[in-house]
CSV table of C-alpha atoms and ligand atoms in Angstrom, one decimal:
chain,number,residue,atom,x,y,z
L,1,UNK,CA,111.0,-81.9,-131.6
L,2,UNK,CA,114.4,-83.3,-132.0
L,3,UNK,CA,115.0,-86.0,-129.7
L,4,UNK,CA,118.2,-88.0,-129.5
L,5,UNK,CA,118.9,-89.9,-132.5
L,6,UNK,CA,117.8,-93.6,-132.7
L,7,UNK,CA,120.8,-95.8,-133.4
L,8,UNK,CA,119.0,-96.2,-136.9
L,9,UNK,CA,119.6,-93.0,-138.1
L,10,UNK,CA,123.0,-92.9,-136.5
L,11,UNK,CA,124.0,-96.2,-138.7
L,12,UNK,CA,121.8,-94.8,-141.5
L,13,UNK,CA,124.6,-91.1,-141.7
L,14,UNK,CA,127.6,-93.9,-141.0
L,15,UNK,CA,126.5,-95.5,-144.5
L,16,UNK,CA,126.2,-92.3,-146.0
L,17,UNK,CA,129.6,-91.5,-145.2
L,18,UNK,CA,130.8,-95.0,-146.2
L,19,UNK,CA,132.4,-95.6,-142.6
L,20,UNK,CA,133.4,-99.2,-142.2
L,21,UNK,CA,132.4,-99.6,-139.1
L,22,UNK,CA,128.6,-98.7,-139.9
L,23,UNK,CA,129.0,-101.1,-142.8
L,24,UNK,CA,130.2,-103.6,-140.3
L,25,UNK,CA,127.3,-102.9,-138.0
L,26,UNK,CA,124.3,-102.7,-140.4
L,27,UNK,CA,125.3,-106.3,-141.7
L,28,UNK,CA,125.4,-107.7,-138.2
L,29,UNK,CA,122.3,-106.2,-137.4
L,30,UNK,CA,120.4,-108.0,-140.3
L,31,UNK,CA,121.7,-111.1,-139.5
L,32,UNK,CA,120.4,-110.9,-136.0
L,33,UNK,CA,117.5,-112.4,-135.0
L,34,UNK,CA,116.6,-111.2,-131.8
L,35,UNK,CA,113.4,-109.3,-131.3
L,36,UNK,CA,114.6,-106.0,-131.2
L,37,UNK,CA,117.6,-106.1,-133.2
L,38,UNK,CA,115.0,-107.5,-136.0
L,39,UNK,CA,112.3,-104.5,-135.7
L,40,UNK,CA,115.8,-101.9,-135.9
L,41,UNK,CA,117.0,-103.9,-139.0
L,42,UNK,CA,113.6,-103.8,-140.5
L,43,UNK,CA,113.6,-99.7,-140.1
L,44,UNK,CA,116.9,-99.8,-141.3
L,45,UNK,CA,115.9,-101.7,-144.6
L,46,UNK,CA,113.1,-99.8,-145.0
L,47,UNK,CA,114.6,-96.5,-145.4
L,48,UNK,CA,117.8,-97.5,-147.2
L,49,UNK,CA,115.3,-98.8,-150.1
L,50,UNK,CA,112.8,-95.6,-149.9
L,51,UNK,CA,116.5,-93.7,-150.6
L,52,UNK,CA,117.6,-96.1,-153.6
L,53,UNK,CA,116.2,-93.6,-156.2
L,54,UNK,CA,117.9,-93.4,-158.9
L,55,UNK,CA,118.8,-97.3,-159.5
L,56,UNK,CA,122.0,-97.0,-157.0
L,57,UNK,CA,125.3,-99.2,-157.1
L,58,UNK,CA,125.6,-101.8,-159.8
L,59,UNK,CA,124.9,-105.0,-158.6
L,60,UNK,CA,126.8,-107.9,-160.0
L,61,UNK,CA,126.5,-111.5,-159.5
L,62,UNK,CA,129.2,-113.8,-160.3
L,63,UNK,CA,128.5,-117.2,-160.2
L,64,UNK,CA,129.8,-120.7,-161.9
L,65,UNK,CA,131.5,-124.1,-160.7
L,66,UNK,CA,133.9,-124.8,-157.8
L,67,UNK,CA,137.4,-123.9,-158.8
L,68,UNK,CA,136.2,-122.1,-162.1
L,69,UNK,CA,138.2,-118.8,-160.9
L,70,UNK,CA,135.5,-116.4,-159.8
L,71,UNK,CA,137.6,-115.0,-156.9
L,72,UNK,CA,140.8,-114.7,-159.0
L,73,UNK,CA,138.1,-113.2,-161.4
L,74,UNK,CA,136.8,-110.8,-159.0
L,75,UNK,CA,140.1,-109.9,-157.9
L,76,UNK,CA,141.8,-108.6,-161.0
L,77,UNK,CA,138.6,-106.8,-161.7
L,78,UNK,CA,138.8,-105.0,-158.4
L,79,UNK,CA,142.0,-103.9,-159.6
L,80,UNK,CA,140.8,-102.2,-162.5
L,81,UNK,CA,137.7,-100.6,-161.3
L,82,UNK,CA,140.2,-98.9,-158.1
L,83,UNK,CA,142.3,-97.8,-161.2
L,84,UNK,CA,138.8,-96.0,-162.5
L,85,UNK,CA,138.6,-94.8,-158.3
L,86,UNK,CA,135.4,-97.0,-158.1
L,87,UNK,CA,134.8,-98.4,-154.8
L,88,UNK,CA,133.7,-102.1,-154.5
L,89,UNK,CA,131.5,-104.2,-151.8
L,90,UNK,CA,131.9,-107.7,-152.4
L,91,UNK,CA,129.7,-110.5,-150.6
L,92,UNK,CA,130.9,-114.1,-151.0
L,93,UNK,CA,128.5,-116.5,-150.0
L,94,UNK,CA,129.9,-119.8,-148.5
L,95,UNK,CA,128.5,-122.8,-150.0
L,96,UNK,CA,129.9,-124.9,-147.6
L,97,UNK,CA,128.1,-123.4,-144.4
L,98,UNK,CA,124.3,-123.3,-143.4
L,99,UNK,CA,123.0,-120.1,-141.7
L,100,UNK,CA,125.8,-117.7,-140.3
L,101,UNK,CA,127.9,-117.4,-137.6
L,102,UNK,CA,131.7,-118.0,-138.4
L,103,UNK,CA,131.9,-118.8,-142.0
L,104,UNK,CA,134.7,-117.1,-143.0
L,105,UNK,CA,136.5,-118.0,-146.4
L,106,UNK,CA,138.7,-115.2,-147.0
L,107,UNK,CA,141.6,-117.6,-147.4
L,108,UNK,CA,139.3,-120.0,-149.5
L,109,UNK,CA,138.5,-117.1,-151.3
L,110,UNK,CA,141.9,-116.3,-152.2
L,111,UNK,CA,141.3,-113.1,-152.7
L,112,UNK,CA,144.6,-111.1,-152.3
L,113,UNK,CA,143.7,-107.4,-152.1
L,114,UNK,CA,144.2,-105.7,-148.5
L,115,UNK,CA,141.1,-106.1,-146.7
L,116,UNK,CA,142.2,-102.3,-145.2
L,117,UNK,CA,142.1,-100.7,-148.8
L,118,UNK,CA,139.3,-98.2,-148.1
L,119,UNK,CA,137.5,-98.6,-151.6
L,120,UNK,CA,136.7,-102.1,-150.7
L,121,UNK,CA,134.7,-104.2,-148.8
L,122,UNK,CA,134.5,-108.0,-148.3
L,123,UNK,CA,132.1,-110.0,-146.3
L,124,UNK,CA,131.7,-113.7,-146.4
L,125,UNK,CA,128.1,-115.1,-145.8
L,126,UNK,CA,126.5,-118.3,-144.8
L,127,UNK,CA,125.3,-119.8,-148.5
L,128,UNK,CA,121.9,-120.9,-147.5
L,129,UNK,CA,119.0,-120.7,-144.8
L,130,UNK,CA,117.8,-123.6,-143.0
L,131,UNK,CA,115.3,-124.0,-145.6
L,132,UNK,CA,117.2,-124.0,-148.6
L,133,UNK,CA,117.5,-120.6,-150.0
L,134,UNK,CA,119.9,-118.4,-150.2
L,135,UNK,CA,119.6,-116.7,-147.1
L,136,UNK,CA,117.8,-113.8,-146.5
L,137,UNK,CA,120.4,-112.0,-144.8
L,138,UNK,CA,122.0,-112.1,-148.1
L,139,UNK,CA,119.6,-110.0,-149.9
L,140,UNK,CA,119.7,-107.3,-146.9
L,141,UNK,CA,123.4,-107.0,-147.7
L,142,UNK,CA,123.1,-106.4,-151.2
L,143,UNK,CA,120.8,-103.2,-149.7
L,144,UNK,CA,122.9,-101.9,-147.3
L,145,UNK,CA,126.2,-102.3,-149.7
L,146,UNK,CA,124.4,-100.8,-152.1
L,147,UNK,CA,124.1,-97.9,-150.2
L,148,UNK,CA,127.4,-97.6,-150.0
L,149,UNK,CA,129.4,-98.5,-152.8
L,150,UNK,CA,129.4,-97.5,-156.6
L,151,UNK,CA,129.3,-101.6,-157.4
L,152,UNK,CA,128.6,-104.6,-155.1
L,153,UNK,CA,129.5,-108.0,-156.6
L,154,UNK,CA,128.0,-111.4,-155.1
L,155,UNK,CA,129.8,-114.5,-155.7
L,156,UNK,CA,128.0,-117.6,-155.3
L,157,UNK,CA,128.8,-121.2,-156.5
L,158,UNK,CA,126.7,-123.5,-158.7
L,159,UNK,CA,124.9,-124.1,-162.0
L,160,UNK,CA,121.0,-124.3,-161.4
L,161,UNK,CA,119.2,-123.2,-158.6
L,162,UNK,CA,121.8,-120.7,-157.1
L,163,UNK,CA,121.2,-118.6,-160.7
L,164,UNK,CA,117.8,-117.9,-160.1
L,165,UNK,CA,118.5,-116.8,-156.7
L,166,UNK,CA,121.1,-115.0,-157.5
L,167,UNK,CA,119.9,-113.3,-160.8
L,168,UNK,CA,116.9,-111.9,-158.3
L,169,UNK,CA,119.0,-109.7,-156.4
L,170,UNK,CA,121.5,-108.2,-158.6
L,171,UNK,CA,121.2,-106.4,-162.2
L,172,UNK,CA,123.9,-108.4,-164.1
L,173,UNK,CA,124.4,-111.8,-163.7
L,174,UNK,CA,128.0,-113.1,-164.5
L,175,UNK,CA,128.4,-117.1,-165.1
L,176,UNK,CA,132.1,-117.9,-165.4
L,177,UNK,CA,132.8,-121.4,-167.1
L,178,UNK,CA,136.1,-122.8,-167.4
L,179,UNK,CA,137.8,-125.4,-170.1
L,180,UNK,CA,137.0,-128.9,-170.1
L,181,UNK,CA,134.8,-129.3,-167.4
L,182,UNK,CA,131.7,-129.6,-169.6
L,183,UNK,CA,130.6,-126.5,-167.4
L,184,UNK,CA,128.9,-125.0,-170.5
L,185,UNK,CA,126.9,-128.3,-171.4
L,186,UNK,CA,125.8,-128.7,-168.3
L,187,UNK,CA,124.5,-125.1,-168.2
L,188,UNK,CA,122.6,-125.4,-171.3
L,189,UNK,CA,121.1,-128.6,-170.3
L,190,UNK,CA,119.9,-126.7,-166.9
L,191,UNK,CA,118.0,-124.3,-169.5
L,192,UNK,CA,119.1,-121.9,-168.1
L,193,UNK,CA,121.2,-120.1,-170.7
L,194,UNK,CA,119.2,-116.9,-171.0
L,195,UNK,CA,119.6,-115.9,-167.4
L,196,UNK,CA,123.5,-114.5,-167.6
L,197,UNK,CA,123.8,-111.1,-169.0
L,198,UNK,CA,127.6,-112.1,-169.6
L,199,UNK,CA,129.3,-114.9,-169.9
L,200,UNK,CA,133.1,-115.4,-169.3
L,201,UNK,CA,135.5,-118.5,-170.3
L,202,UNK,CA,138.3,-118.2,-167.7
L,203,UNK,CA,141.6,-119.6,-167.7
L,204,UNK,CA,142.1,-118.6,-171.4
L,205,UNK,CA,145.7,-119.1,-170.6
L,206,UNK,CA,144.7,-123.2,-171.3
L,207,UNK,CA,144.9,-122.4,-175.2
L,208,UNK,CA,143.0,-124.4,-177.6
L,209,UNK,CA,140.4,-126.0,-175.1
L,210,UNK,CA,139.3,-122.2,-173.8
L,211,UNK,CA,138.6,-121.5,-177.4
L,212,UNK,CA,136.6,-124.4,-177.8
L,213,UNK,CA,134.4,-123.9,-174.7
L,214,UNK,CA,133.8,-120.4,-175.9
L,215,UNK,CA,132.5,-121.4,-179.3
L,216,UNK,CA,130.2,-124.1,-177.8
L,217,UNK,CA,128.9,-121.4,-176.0
L,218,UNK,CA,128.4,-119.2,-178.5
L,219,UNK,CA,126.7,-121.8,-180.8
L,220,UNK,CA,124.3,-122.7,-177.8
L,221,UNK,CA,123.4,-118.9,-177.2
L,222,UNK,CA,123.3,-118.2,-180.9
L,223,UNK,CA,119.9,-120.8,-180.4
L,224,UNK,CA,118.6,-119.3,-177.5
L,225,UNK,CA,119.0,-115.9,-178.8
L,226,UNK,CA,117.1,-116.7,-182.1
L,227,UNK,CA,114.0,-116.9,-179.7
L,228,UNK,CA,114.9,-113.8,-177.8
L,229,UNK,CA,114.6,-111.7,-180.7
L,230,UNK,CA,115.6,-107.7,-179.5
L,231,UNK,CA,117.1,-106.7,-176.8
L,232,UNK,CA,120.4,-107.6,-174.7
L,233,UNK,CA,123.2,-109.8,-176.6
L,234,UNK,CA,125.2,-111.4,-174.0
L,235,UNK,CA,128.8,-111.4,-174.8
L,236,UNK,CA,130.8,-114.2,-174.2
L,237,UNK,CA,134.3,-113.4,-173.1
L,238,UNK,CA,137.6,-115.1,-172.8
L,239,UNK,CA,139.8,-114.1,-169.6
L,240,UNK,CA,142.8,-115.1,-167.6
L,241,UNK,CA,142.9,-114.2,-164.4
L,242,UNK,CA,146.5,-115.6,-164.5
L,243,UNK,CA,147.6,-112.9,-166.9
L,244,UNK,CA,145.0,-110.8,-166.6
L,245,UNK,CA,143.8,-110.5,-170.2
L,246,UNK,CA,140.0,-110.0,-170.8
L,247,UNK,CA,139.4,-107.9,-167.4
L,248,UNK,CA,139.6,-104.8,-169.1
L,249,UNK,CA,136.9,-106.1,-171.3
L,250,UNK,CA,134.9,-107.8,-168.7
L,251,UNK,CA,134.5,-104.6,-166.7
L,252,UNK,CA,133.8,-102.3,-169.9
L,253,UNK,CA,130.7,-105.1,-170.8
L,254,UNK,CA,129.7,-104.6,-166.9
L,255,UNK,CA,129.0,-101.2,-167.4
L,256,UNK,CA,127.8,-101.6,-170.9
L,257,UNK,CA,125.1,-104.0,-169.2
L,258,UNK,CA,124.1,-101.3,-166.9
L,259,UNK,CA,123.8,-98.8,-169.6
L,260,UNK,CA,121.5,-101.0,-171.6
L,261,UNK,CA,119.3,-101.5,-168.5
L,262,UNK,CA,118.8,-97.7,-167.9
L,263,UNK,CA,118.3,-97.0,-171.6
L,264,UNK,CA,115.9,-99.7,-172.2
L,265,UNK,CA,113.9,-99.2,-169.1
L,266,UNK,CA,114.7,-102.4,-168.0
L,267,UNK,CA,116.4,-101.7,-164.7
L,268,UNK,CA,113.2,-100.7,-162.7
L,269,UNK,CA,111.5,-103.7,-164.3
L,270,UNK,CA,114.2,-105.9,-163.1
L,271,UNK,CA,114.4,-104.4,-159.5
L,272,UNK,CA,110.2,-105.1,-159.3
L,273,UNK,CA,110.7,-108.7,-160.7
L,274,UNK,CA,113.4,-109.5,-158.4
L,275,UNK,CA,111.6,-108.1,-155.4
L,276,UNK,CA,108.4,-110.2,-156.2
L,277,UNK,CA,110.5,-113.1,-156.8
L,278,UNK,CA,112.5,-112.4,-153.4
L,279,UNK,CA,109.0,-112.0,-151.4
L,280,UNK,CA,107.1,-115.1,-153.2
L,281,UNK,CA,110.4,-117.3,-152.5
L,282,UNK,CA,110.6,-116.4,-149.0
L,283,UNK,CA,106.8,-117.0,-148.3
L,284,UNK,CA,106.6,-120.1,-149.9
L,285,UNK,CA,109.9,-121.6,-148.5
L,286,UNK,CA,108.5,-120.8,-144.9
L,287,UNK,CA,104.7,-121.7,-145.5
L,288,UNK,CA,104.4,-123.4,-148.9
L,289,UNK,CA,102.1,-122.7,-151.3
L,290,UNK,CA,99.3,-123.9,-149.3
L,291,UNK,CA,100.2,-120.9,-146.9
L,292,UNK,CA,100.5,-118.5,-150.0
L,293,UNK,CA,97.1,-119.5,-151.0
L,294,UNK,CA,96.0,-118.5,-147.6
L,295,UNK,CA,96.4,-114.6,-148.5
L,296,UNK,CA,95.0,-115.3,-152.0
L,297,UNK,CA,97.6,-116.8,-153.9
L,298,UNK,CA,100.2,-115.7,-156.5
L,299,UNK,CA,98.4,-113.3,-158.2
L,300,UNK,CA,97.2,-111.2,-155.0
L,301,UNK,CA,100.9,-111.4,-153.7
L,302,UNK,CA,101.5,-109.7,-156.8
L,303,UNK,CA,99.4,-106.8,-156.5
L,304,UNK,CA,100.1,-106.8,-152.9
L,305,UNK,CA,103.8,-106.3,-153.6
L,306,UNK,CA,103.1,-103.6,-156.3
L,307,UNK,CA,101.4,-101.5,-154.2
L,308,UNK,CA,103.8,-101.6,-151.2
L,309,UNK,CA,106.3,-99.8,-152.5
L,310,UNK,CA,106.8,-97.8,-149.1
L,311,UNK,CA,107.8,-101.3,-147.8
L,312,UNK,CA,111.2,-102.6,-148.1
L,313,UNK,CA,111.0,-106.0,-149.4
L,314,UNK,CA,112.3,-107.5,-145.7
L,315,UNK,CA,109.3,-105.8,-144.5
L,316,UNK,CA,106.9,-107.1,-146.8
L,317,UNK,CA,108.1,-110.7,-146.0
L,318,UNK,CA,108.3,-110.1,-142.5
L,319,UNK,CA,104.7,-108.5,-142.6
L,320,UNK,CA,102.8,-111.0,-145.3
L,321,UNK,CA,104.5,-113.7,-143.5
L,322,UNK,CA,102.4,-112.7,-139.9
L,323,UNK,CA,99.4,-112.6,-142.0
L,324,UNK,CA,99.8,-116.2,-143.1
L,325,UNK,CA,100.6,-117.5,-139.8
L,326,UNK,CA,97.3,-116.0,-138.6
L,327,UNK,CA,95.2,-117.3,-141.3
L,328,UNK,CA,96.7,-120.7,-140.5
L,329,UNK,CA,95.9,-120.0,-137.0
L,330,UNK,CA,92.2,-119.8,-137.5
L,331,UNK,CA,90.1,-123.1,-137.5
Y,1,GTP,N1,145.4,-121.3,-165.2
Y,1,GTP,C1,144.5,-120.7,-164.4
Y,1,GTP,N2,144.2,-120.9,-163.0
Y,1,GTP,C2,143.4,-119.7,-162.7
Y,1,GTP,C3,143.1,-118.9,-163.5
Y,1,GTP,N3,141.8,-118.2,-162.7
Y,1,GTP,C4,141.9,-118.9,-161.2
Y,1,GTP,N4,142.7,-119.9,-161.4
Y,1,GTP,C5,143.1,-120.9,-160.4
Y,1,GTP,O1,142.1,-121.9,-160.4
Y,1,GTP,C6,141.7,-122.0,-158.8
Y,1,GTP,C7,140.3,-121.7,-158.6
Y,1,GTP,O2,140.3,-120.3,-158.6
Y,1,GTP,P1,139.5,-119.5,-157.5
Y,1,GTP,O3,139.3,-117.9,-158.0
Y,1,GTP,O4,139.6,-119.7,-156.1
Y,1,GTP,O5,138.0,-120.3,-158.3
Y,1,GTP,P2,136.5,-119.9,-157.5
Y,1,GTP,O6,135.5,-119.9,-158.7
Y,1,GTP,O7,136.4,-118.7,-156.8
Y,1,GTP,O8,136.6,-121.4,-156.8
Y,1,GTP,P3,135.3,-121.5,-155.3
Y,1,GTP,O9,134.9,-120.1,-154.6
Y,1,GTP,O10,136.0,-122.4,-154.5
Y,1,GTP,O11,134.4,-122.0,-156.2
Y,1,GTP,C8,142.7,-121.6,-158.1
Y,1,GTP,O12,144.2,-122.4,-158.1
Y,1,GTP,C9,143.3,-120.4,-159.2
Y,1,GTP,O13,144.7,-120.0,-159.5
Y,1,GTP,C10,143.1,-118.5,-164.6
Y,1,GTP,O14,143.0,-117.7,-165.5
Y,1,GTP,N5,144.3,-119.6,-165.4
Y,2,MG,MG1,135.8,-118.3,-155.1
């Protein structure tokens, strides 16, 4: 019965063994648009998603305005987490590039750890696909890194749409503000204060302006949480990546939030919501609401996504997309 193992099976065992070259190969595969590679990528992602039973890696998004200190914070966090002997995969989404190919921002990232350090893996990726969404490969990469590392971080820039995009693929979303930049106000105006699970005001070494930004945020959150009632209370943490203050607190908040997700039963709820949101978004970006209506609209989609638990998120987009295309071709 046993035939020579397929390339996908080999990749899967490589990932199980946390083999770095398997991780790189898998990430390249999901970025490859050629038909044969595409089919292999879908098989890989199906099998990874089926394996992801107990919740797997802790998935964390870090977002905030350019220059807020996201990379510097990550750098400091990585140090703390490595002291705890935990392994870390990082995806840095490059805001300046479309599609993939090239677009390496290791130097822009200002992440200082050794790329050869075995417990840490960094990949930078193109921000947006042609149609303006977070590139599909970003979602696929999260699935791959989650199979290998204890924690997976995704760094993205922006206040607004990108929060919504990133919130779909992580369990915990961290928003980083910097003092005096009006970030927090902008954020409140954007009306997405309920999205982040952890708020950070970085550059605490600025002193009083940092305190002020923190107080602003706490006041804004106070108003939001009155609507919210019970549940997770998003902390506001003052950090300095420069002095390395507040970093331990931030690491603790990440663990506390994951703990809360597990005990409250929110983790599977959130993952399911993210899956549906991702599939819906990907289809609407490609075919519009009009296209979605051809397979029965939003409610039908929700039922289909819930039913198809043996399919990976990526396979679903692929299959439903073909179905829409077929329906659109019908006279
Ligand atoms: N004073 C001070 N400067 C900081 C701190 N954290 C970061 N910086 C500086 O702020 C600048 C931007 O830091 P990054 O970590 O690259 O910020 P970022 O949010 O990742 O930036 P982008 O990826 O370009 O959006 C750098 O010059 C850092 O040295 C801090 O805690 N205090
Ligand atoms: Mg950065």
